[in-house]
Coordinates of C-alpha atoms and ligand atoms in Angstrom, one line a residue:
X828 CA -7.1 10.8 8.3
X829 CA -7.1 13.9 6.5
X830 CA -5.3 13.3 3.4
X831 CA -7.9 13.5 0.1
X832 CA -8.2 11.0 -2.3
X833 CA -6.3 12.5 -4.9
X834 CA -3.2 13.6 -5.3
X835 CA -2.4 17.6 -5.6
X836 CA -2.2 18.9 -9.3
X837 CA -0.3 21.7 -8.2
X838 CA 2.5 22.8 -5.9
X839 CA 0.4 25.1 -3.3
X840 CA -2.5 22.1 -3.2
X841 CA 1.0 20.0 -2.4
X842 CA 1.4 23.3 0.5
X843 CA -1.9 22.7 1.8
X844 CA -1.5 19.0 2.2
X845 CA 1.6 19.7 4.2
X846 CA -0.2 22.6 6.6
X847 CA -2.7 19.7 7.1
X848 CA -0.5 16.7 7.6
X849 CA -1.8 15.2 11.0
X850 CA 2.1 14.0 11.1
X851 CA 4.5 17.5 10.0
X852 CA 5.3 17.2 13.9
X853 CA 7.5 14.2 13.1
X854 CA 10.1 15.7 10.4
X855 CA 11.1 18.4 13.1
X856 CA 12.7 15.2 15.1
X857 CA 15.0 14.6 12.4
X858 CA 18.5 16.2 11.9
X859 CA 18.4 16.4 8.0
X860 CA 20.2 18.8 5.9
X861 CA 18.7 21.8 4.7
X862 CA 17.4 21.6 1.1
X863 CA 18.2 18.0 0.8
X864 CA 15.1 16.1 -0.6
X865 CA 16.0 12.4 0.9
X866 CA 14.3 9.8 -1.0
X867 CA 16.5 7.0 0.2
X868 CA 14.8 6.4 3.6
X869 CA 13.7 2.6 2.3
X870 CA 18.0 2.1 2.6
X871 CA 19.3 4.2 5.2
X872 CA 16.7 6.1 7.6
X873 CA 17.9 9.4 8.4
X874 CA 19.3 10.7 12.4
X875 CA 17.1 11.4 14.4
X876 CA 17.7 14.1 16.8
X877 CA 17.0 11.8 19.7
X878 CA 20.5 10.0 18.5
X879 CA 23.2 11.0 20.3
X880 CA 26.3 8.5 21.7
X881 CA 27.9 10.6 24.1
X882 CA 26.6 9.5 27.2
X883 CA 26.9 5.9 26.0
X884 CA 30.6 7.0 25.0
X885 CA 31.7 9.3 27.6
X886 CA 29.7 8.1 30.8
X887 CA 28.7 4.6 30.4
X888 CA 31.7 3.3 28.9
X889 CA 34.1 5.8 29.6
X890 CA 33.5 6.2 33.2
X891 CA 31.1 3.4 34.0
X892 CA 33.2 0.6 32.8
X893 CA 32.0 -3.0 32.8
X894 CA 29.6 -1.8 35.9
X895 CA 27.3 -0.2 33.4
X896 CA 25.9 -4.0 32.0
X897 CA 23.9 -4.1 34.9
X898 CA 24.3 -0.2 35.9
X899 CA 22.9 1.1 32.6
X900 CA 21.4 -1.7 31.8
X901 CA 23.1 -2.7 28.7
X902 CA 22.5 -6.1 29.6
X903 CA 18.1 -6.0 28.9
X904 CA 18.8 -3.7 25.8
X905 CA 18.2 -6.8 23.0
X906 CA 15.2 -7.3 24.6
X907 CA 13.8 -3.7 25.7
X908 CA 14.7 -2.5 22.0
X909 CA 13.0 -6.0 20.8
X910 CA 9.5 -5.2 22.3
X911 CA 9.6 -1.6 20.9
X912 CA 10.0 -3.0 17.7
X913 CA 7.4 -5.6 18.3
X914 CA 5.0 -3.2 18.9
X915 CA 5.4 -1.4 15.4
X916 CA 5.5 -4.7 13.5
X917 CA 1.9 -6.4 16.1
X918 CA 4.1 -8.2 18.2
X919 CA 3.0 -8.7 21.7
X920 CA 6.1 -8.2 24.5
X921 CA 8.2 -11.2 24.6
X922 CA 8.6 -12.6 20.9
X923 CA 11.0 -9.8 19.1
X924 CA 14.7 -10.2 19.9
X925 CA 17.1 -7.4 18.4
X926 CA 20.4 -7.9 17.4
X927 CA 23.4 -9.0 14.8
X928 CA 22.3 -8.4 11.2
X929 CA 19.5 -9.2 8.8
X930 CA 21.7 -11.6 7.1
X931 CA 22.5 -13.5 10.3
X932 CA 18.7 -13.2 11.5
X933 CA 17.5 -14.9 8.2
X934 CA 19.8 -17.8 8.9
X935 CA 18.5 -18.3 12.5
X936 CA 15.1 -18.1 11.5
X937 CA 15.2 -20.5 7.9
X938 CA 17.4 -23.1 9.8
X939 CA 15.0 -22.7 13.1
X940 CA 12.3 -23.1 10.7
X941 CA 13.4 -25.7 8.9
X942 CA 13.7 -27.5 12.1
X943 CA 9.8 -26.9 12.8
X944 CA 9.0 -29.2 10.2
X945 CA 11.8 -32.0 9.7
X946 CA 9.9 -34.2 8.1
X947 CA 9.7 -32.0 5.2
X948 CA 11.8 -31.1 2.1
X949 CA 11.3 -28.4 0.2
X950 CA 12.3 -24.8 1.6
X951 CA 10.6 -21.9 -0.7
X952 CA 11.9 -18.4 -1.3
X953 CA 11.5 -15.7 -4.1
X954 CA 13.5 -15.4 -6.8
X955 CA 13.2 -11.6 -6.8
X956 CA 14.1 -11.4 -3.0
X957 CA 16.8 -9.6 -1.6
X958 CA 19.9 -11.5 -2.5
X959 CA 20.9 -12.2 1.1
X960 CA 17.4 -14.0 1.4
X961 CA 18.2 -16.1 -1.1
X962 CA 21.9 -17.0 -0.6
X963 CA 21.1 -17.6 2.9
X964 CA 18.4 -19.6 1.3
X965 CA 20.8 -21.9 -0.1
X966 CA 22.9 -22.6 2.5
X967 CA 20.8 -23.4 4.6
X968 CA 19.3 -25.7 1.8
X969 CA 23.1 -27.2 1.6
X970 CA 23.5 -27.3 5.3
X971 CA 20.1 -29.0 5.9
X972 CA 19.9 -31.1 3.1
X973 CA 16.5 -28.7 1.3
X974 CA 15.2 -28.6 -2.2
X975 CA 15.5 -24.5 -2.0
X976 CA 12.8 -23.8 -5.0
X977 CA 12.2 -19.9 -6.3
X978 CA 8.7 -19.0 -6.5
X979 CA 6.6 -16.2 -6.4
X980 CA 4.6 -15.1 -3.1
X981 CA 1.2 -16.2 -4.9
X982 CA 2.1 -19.3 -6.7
X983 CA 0.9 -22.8 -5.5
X984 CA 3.2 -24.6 -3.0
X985 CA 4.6 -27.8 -3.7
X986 CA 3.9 -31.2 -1.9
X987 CA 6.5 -31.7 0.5
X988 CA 6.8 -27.7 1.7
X989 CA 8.3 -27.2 5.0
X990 CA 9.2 -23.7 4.7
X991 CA 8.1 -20.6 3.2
X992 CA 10.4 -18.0 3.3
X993 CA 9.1 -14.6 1.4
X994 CA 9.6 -10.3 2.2
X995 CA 6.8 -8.3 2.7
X996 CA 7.1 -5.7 0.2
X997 CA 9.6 -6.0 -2.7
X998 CA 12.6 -4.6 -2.7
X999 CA 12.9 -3.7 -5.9
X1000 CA 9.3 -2.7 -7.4
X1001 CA 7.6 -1.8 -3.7
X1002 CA 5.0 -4.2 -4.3
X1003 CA 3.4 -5.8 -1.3
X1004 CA 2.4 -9.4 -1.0
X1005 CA -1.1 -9.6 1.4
X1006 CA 1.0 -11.4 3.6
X1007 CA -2.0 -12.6 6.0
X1008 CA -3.5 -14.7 2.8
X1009 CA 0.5 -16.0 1.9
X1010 CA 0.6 -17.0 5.8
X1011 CA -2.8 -19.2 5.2
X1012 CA -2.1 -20.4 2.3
X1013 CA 1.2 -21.5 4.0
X1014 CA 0.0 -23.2 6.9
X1015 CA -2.9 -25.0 5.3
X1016 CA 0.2 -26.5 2.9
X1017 CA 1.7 -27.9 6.4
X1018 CA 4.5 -25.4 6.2
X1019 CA 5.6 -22.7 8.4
X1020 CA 6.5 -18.9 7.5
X1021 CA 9.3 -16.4 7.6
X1022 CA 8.6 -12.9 6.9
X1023 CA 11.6 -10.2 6.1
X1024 CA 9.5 -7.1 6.7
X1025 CA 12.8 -4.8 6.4
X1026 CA 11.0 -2.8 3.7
X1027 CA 7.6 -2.5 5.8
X1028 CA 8.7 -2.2 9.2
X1029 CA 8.4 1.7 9.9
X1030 CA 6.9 2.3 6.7
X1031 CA 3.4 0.2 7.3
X1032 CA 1.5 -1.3 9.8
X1033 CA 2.4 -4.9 10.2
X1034 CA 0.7 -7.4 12.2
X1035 CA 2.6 -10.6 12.5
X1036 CA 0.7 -11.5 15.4
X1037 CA -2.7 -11.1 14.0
X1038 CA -1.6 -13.3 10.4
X1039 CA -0.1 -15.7 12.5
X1040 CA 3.4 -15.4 11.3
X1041 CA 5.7 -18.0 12.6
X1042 CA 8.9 -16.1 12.6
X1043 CA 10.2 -13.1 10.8
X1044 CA 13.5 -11.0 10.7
X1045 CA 13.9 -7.4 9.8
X1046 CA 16.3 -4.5 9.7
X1047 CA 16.5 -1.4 12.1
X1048 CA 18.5 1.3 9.3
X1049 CA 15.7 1.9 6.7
X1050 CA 12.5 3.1 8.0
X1051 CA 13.3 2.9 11.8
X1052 CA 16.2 5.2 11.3
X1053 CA 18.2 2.9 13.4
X1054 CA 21.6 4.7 12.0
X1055 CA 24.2 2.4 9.7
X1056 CA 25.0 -1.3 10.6
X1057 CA 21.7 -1.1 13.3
X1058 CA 21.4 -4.0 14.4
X1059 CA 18.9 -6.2 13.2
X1060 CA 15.8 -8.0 14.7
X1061 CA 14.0 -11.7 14.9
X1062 CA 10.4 -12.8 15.8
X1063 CA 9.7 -16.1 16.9
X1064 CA 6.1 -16.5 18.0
X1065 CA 5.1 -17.7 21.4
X1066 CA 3.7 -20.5 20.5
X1067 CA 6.9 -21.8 19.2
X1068 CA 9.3 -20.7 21.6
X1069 CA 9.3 -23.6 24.1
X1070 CA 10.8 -25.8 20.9
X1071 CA 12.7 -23.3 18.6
X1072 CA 15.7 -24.9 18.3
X1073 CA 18.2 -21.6 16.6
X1074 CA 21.1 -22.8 15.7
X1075 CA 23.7 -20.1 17.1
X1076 CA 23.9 -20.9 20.3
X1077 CA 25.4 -18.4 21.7
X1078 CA 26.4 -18.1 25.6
X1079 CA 23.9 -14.8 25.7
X1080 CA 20.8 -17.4 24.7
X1081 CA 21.7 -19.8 27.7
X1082 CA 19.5 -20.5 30.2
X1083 CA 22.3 -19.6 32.5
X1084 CA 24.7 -17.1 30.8
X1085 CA 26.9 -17.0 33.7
X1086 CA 27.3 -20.5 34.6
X1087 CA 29.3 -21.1 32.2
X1088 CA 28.7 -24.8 31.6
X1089 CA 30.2 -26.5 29.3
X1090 CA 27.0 -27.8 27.3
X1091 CA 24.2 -25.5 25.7
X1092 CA 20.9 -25.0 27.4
X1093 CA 18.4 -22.6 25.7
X1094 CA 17.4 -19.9 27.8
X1095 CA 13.0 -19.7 28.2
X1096 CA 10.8 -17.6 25.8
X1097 CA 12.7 -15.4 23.2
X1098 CA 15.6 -14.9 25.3
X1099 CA 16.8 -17.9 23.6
X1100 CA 17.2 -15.7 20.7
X1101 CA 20.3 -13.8 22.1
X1102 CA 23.3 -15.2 20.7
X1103 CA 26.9 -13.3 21.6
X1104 CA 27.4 -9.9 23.2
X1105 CA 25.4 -7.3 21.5
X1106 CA 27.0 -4.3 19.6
X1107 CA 26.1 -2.0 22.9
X1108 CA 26.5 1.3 21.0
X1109 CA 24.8 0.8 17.9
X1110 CA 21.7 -0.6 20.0
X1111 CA 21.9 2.6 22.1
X1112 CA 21.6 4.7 18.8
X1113 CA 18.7 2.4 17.4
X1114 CA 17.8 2.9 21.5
X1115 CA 17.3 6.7 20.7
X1116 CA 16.1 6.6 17.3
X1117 CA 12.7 4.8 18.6
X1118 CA 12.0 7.4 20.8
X1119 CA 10.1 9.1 18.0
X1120 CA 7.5 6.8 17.9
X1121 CA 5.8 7.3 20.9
X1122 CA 2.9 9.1 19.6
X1123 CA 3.0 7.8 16.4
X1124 CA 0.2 6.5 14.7
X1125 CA 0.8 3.6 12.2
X1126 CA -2.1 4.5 10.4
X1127 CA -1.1 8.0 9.9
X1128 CA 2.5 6.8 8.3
X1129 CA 0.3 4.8 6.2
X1130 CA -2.4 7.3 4.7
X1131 CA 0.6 9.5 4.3
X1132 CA 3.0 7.0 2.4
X1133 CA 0.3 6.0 0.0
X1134 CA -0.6 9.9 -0.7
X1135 CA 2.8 10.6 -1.2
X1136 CA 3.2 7.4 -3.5
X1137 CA 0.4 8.7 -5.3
X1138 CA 1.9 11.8 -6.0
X1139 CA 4.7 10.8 -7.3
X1140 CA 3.1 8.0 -9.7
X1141 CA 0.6 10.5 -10.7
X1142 CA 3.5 12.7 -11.8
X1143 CA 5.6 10.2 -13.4
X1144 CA 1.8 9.5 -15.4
X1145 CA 1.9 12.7 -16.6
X1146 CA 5.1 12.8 -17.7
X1147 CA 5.1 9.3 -19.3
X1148 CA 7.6 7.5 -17.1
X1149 CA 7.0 3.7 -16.7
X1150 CA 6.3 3.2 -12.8
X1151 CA 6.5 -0.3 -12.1
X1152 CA 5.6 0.0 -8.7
X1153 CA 1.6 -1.6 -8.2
X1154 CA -1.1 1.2 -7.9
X1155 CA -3.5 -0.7 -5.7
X1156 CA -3.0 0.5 -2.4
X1157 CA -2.8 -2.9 -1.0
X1158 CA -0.1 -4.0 -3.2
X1159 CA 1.9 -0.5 -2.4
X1160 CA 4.7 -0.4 0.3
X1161 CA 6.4 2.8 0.6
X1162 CA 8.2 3.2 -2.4
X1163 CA 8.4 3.9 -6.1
X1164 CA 10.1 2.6 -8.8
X1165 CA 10.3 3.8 -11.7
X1166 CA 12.6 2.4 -15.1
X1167 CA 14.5 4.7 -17.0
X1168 CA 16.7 4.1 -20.1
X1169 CA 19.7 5.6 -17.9
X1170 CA 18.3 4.8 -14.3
X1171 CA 21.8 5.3 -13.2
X1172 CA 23.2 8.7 -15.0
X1173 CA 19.5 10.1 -14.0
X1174 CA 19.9 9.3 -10.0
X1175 CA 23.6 10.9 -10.4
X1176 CA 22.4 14.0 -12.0
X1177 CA 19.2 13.9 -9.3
X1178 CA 21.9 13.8 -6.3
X1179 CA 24.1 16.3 -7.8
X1180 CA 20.6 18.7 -7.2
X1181 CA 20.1 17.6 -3.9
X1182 CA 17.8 15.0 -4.3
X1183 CA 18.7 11.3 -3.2
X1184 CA 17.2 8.3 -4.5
X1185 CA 19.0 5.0 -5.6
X1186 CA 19.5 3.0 -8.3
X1187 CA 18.9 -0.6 -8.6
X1188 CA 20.4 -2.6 -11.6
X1189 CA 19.5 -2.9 -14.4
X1190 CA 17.3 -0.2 -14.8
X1191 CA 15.3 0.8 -12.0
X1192 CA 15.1 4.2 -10.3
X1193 CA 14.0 3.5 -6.8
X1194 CA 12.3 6.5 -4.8
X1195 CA 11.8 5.8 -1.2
X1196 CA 9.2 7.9 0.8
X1197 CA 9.5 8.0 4.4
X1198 CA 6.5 9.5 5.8
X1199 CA 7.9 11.0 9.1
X1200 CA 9.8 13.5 7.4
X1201 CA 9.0 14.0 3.6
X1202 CA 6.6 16.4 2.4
X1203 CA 4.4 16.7 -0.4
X1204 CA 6.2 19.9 -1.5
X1205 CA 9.2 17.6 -1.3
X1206 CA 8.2 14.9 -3.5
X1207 CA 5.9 17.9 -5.6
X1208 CA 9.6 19.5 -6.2
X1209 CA 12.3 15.9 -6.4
X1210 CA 9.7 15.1 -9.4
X1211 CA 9.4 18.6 -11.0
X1212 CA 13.6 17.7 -11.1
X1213 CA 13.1 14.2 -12.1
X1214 CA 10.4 15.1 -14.9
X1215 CA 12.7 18.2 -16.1
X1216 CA 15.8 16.3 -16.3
X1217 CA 14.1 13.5 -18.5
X1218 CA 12.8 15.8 -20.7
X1219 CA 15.5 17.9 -21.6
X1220 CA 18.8 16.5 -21.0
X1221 CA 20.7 14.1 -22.2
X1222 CA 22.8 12.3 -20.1
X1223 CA 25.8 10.7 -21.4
X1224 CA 26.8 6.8 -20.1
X1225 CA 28.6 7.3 -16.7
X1226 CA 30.6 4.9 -15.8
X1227 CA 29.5 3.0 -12.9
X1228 CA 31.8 2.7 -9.5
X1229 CA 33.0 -0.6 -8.0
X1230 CA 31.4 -2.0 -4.0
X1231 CA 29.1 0.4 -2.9
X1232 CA 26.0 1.6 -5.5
X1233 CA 24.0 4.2 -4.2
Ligands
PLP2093 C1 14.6 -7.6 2.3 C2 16.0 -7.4 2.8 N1 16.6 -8.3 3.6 C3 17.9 -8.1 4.0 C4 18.6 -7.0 3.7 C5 20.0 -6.7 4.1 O1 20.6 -7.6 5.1 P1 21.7 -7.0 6.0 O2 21.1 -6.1 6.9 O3 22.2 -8.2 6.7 O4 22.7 -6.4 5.1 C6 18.0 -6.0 2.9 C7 18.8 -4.8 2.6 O5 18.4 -3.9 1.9 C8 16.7 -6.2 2.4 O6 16.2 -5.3 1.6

């Protein structure tokens, strides 16, 4: 890979990166506003040109009715979309499932989980995961009958562990947990492991095969580009499927979907992972958004997220912002954060010039970097903004809206 060690110290050394990036093909298959710098790819991915409903509207629904389940195939999408996603997260065919949301995927996979080991107690999960990790967590803790206990990735694990439930890379800071030592270090404890690689899938190689992950979930609208609401994905590995007992049963996981028995009997292999009819359109958009990855190399996305990364961090160091984001490359996912006295009135002024990032309470200004269609003249220019709007304005309190945060 041709990226150099360090990062460019000025704008045309960030030009000649960009006239040498092995992966500038990629951006061109995205649909993204001109002069927009979009450093929010680690929450919503942006369209892809390869997205477009009106077939699935017009002709297959439209004209094709009902017929189009087996006439366009809507009935193998969970699956078809499943291995494609397998095969960016080291999935052989047959073990990735796509569909309802992260949120439902997490409970499948804890309570399945939890009923790998039932002779066990104690269910594990971060207390800086996302907070659908750990609410789901709970319930299923309540439901179950689980000591939940918050720990960190690299802390001992009790006696008594059944399950170990941890993300790949932070949310939050971007760090990543070596999750092939955390997926040792849980099976030599007797317990098994569930991964939530929504903030790696896309944005790093990931190798759940390899590690011997036992399941894992993740989402299909950051880094996949998947479009809002994309349905989600779960991974059960082969060796568990004969016995994973999921607890929706839903008539798309029977054996026999159309017999319509009166009794639930799971369908073989990871079709058993199907619960109720799939949003069909949404997995035709997240359908057409993985078309870019054909000739994608995972370890391109990689040597270019980590340059980019660097960049930025190298800038904030100059400018003496406090990144909070590791700077080990193997503790890196694909972000940066960076804390800000007024994290939230700096990412308002930022979007106001074009350049979206988010905020994440209390004080954290999260940068995403998507490697497929940032530049480093894109992250050379969002952090000349960043840098000059620290240094010279002062931004009065805004108050903050109500639902949504961006
Ligand atoms: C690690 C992680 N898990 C889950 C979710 C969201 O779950 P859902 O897709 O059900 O909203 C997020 C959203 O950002 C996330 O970062």
């Amino acid at each position: 890979v041709s990226f150099e060690p360090r990062p460019p110290d000025s704008r045309s050394a960030a030009i000649a990166l960009d006239a040498a990036d092995p992966l500038a093909f990629a951006r061109e298959r995205f649909d993204l506003p001109p002069g927009l710098i979009y450093l929010d790819g680690n929450s919503l991915g942006a369209k892809t040109s390869s997205v477009s409903l009106d077939d699935a509207v017009n002709r297959q629904w439209g004209r094709d009715l009902i017929t189009s389940w087996n006439a366009n195939a809507w009935w193998t999408l969970p699956r078809r979309i499943g291995d494609r996603i397998g095969a960016l997260v080291g999935a052989a065919s047959g073990q990735v499932m796509c569909g309802d949301s992260t949120t439902v995927q997490l409970f499948q996979a804890l309570t399945a989980a939890a009923r790998l080991r039932p002779e066990r107690r104690v269910l594990i999960t971060d207390g800086a995961n996302f907070p659908t990790d750990q609410y789901v967590a709970d319930s299923v803790g309540r439901l179950l009958g689980l000591d939940v206990q918050r720990t960190s990735p690299i802390d001992p694990l009790p006696e008594d562990v059944g399950v170990v439930a941890f993300s790949t890379v932070d949310y939050r800071t971007g760090e990543r947990w070596n999750d092939e030592a955390i997926t040792d270090a849980a099976h030599e404890a007797g317990a098994v492991i569930v991964w939530d690689v929504s903030h790696a899938v896309g944005a790093l190689p990931v190798e759940l095969d390899r590690i011997g992950a036992d399941l894992a979930v993740g989402c299909s609208y950051k880094y996949l580009n998947g479009g809002p609401g994309a349905p989600a994905w779960i991974y059960v590995a082969a060796r568990h499927q004969p016995w994973v007992d999921l607890p929706l049963t839903g008539w798309h996981g029977h054996v026999d979907p159309f017999g319509l028995t009166s009794t639930y009997t799971p369908a073989a292999g990871i079709e058993r992972a199907r619960i109720g009819t799939p949003p069909v359109l949404s997995m035709l958009a997240l359908e057409g958004a993985l078309e870019i990855w054909r000739d994608v190399s995972l370890a391109d996305v990689r040597a270019k997220s980590l340059a980019l990364t660097d960049l930025a961090i190298a800038r904030a160091d100059a400018a003496g912002l406090e990144t909070v984001t590791p700077r080990g490359h193997d503790r890196r996912g694909s972000q940066v954060a960076l804390r800000l006295s007024r994290a939230y009135e700096v990412c308002q002024a930022l979007i106001r010039r074009g350049i979206i990032g988010d905020f994440r309470a209390p004080d954290l200004l999260r940068l995403g970097f998507a490697p497929l269609y940032l530049r480093h003249t894109d992250v050379w220019d969002a952090m000349d903004e960043l840098v000059h709007l620290v240094e010279t304005e002062s931004l009065a309190a805004a108050p903050r809206p109500e639902g949504v945060v961006t």
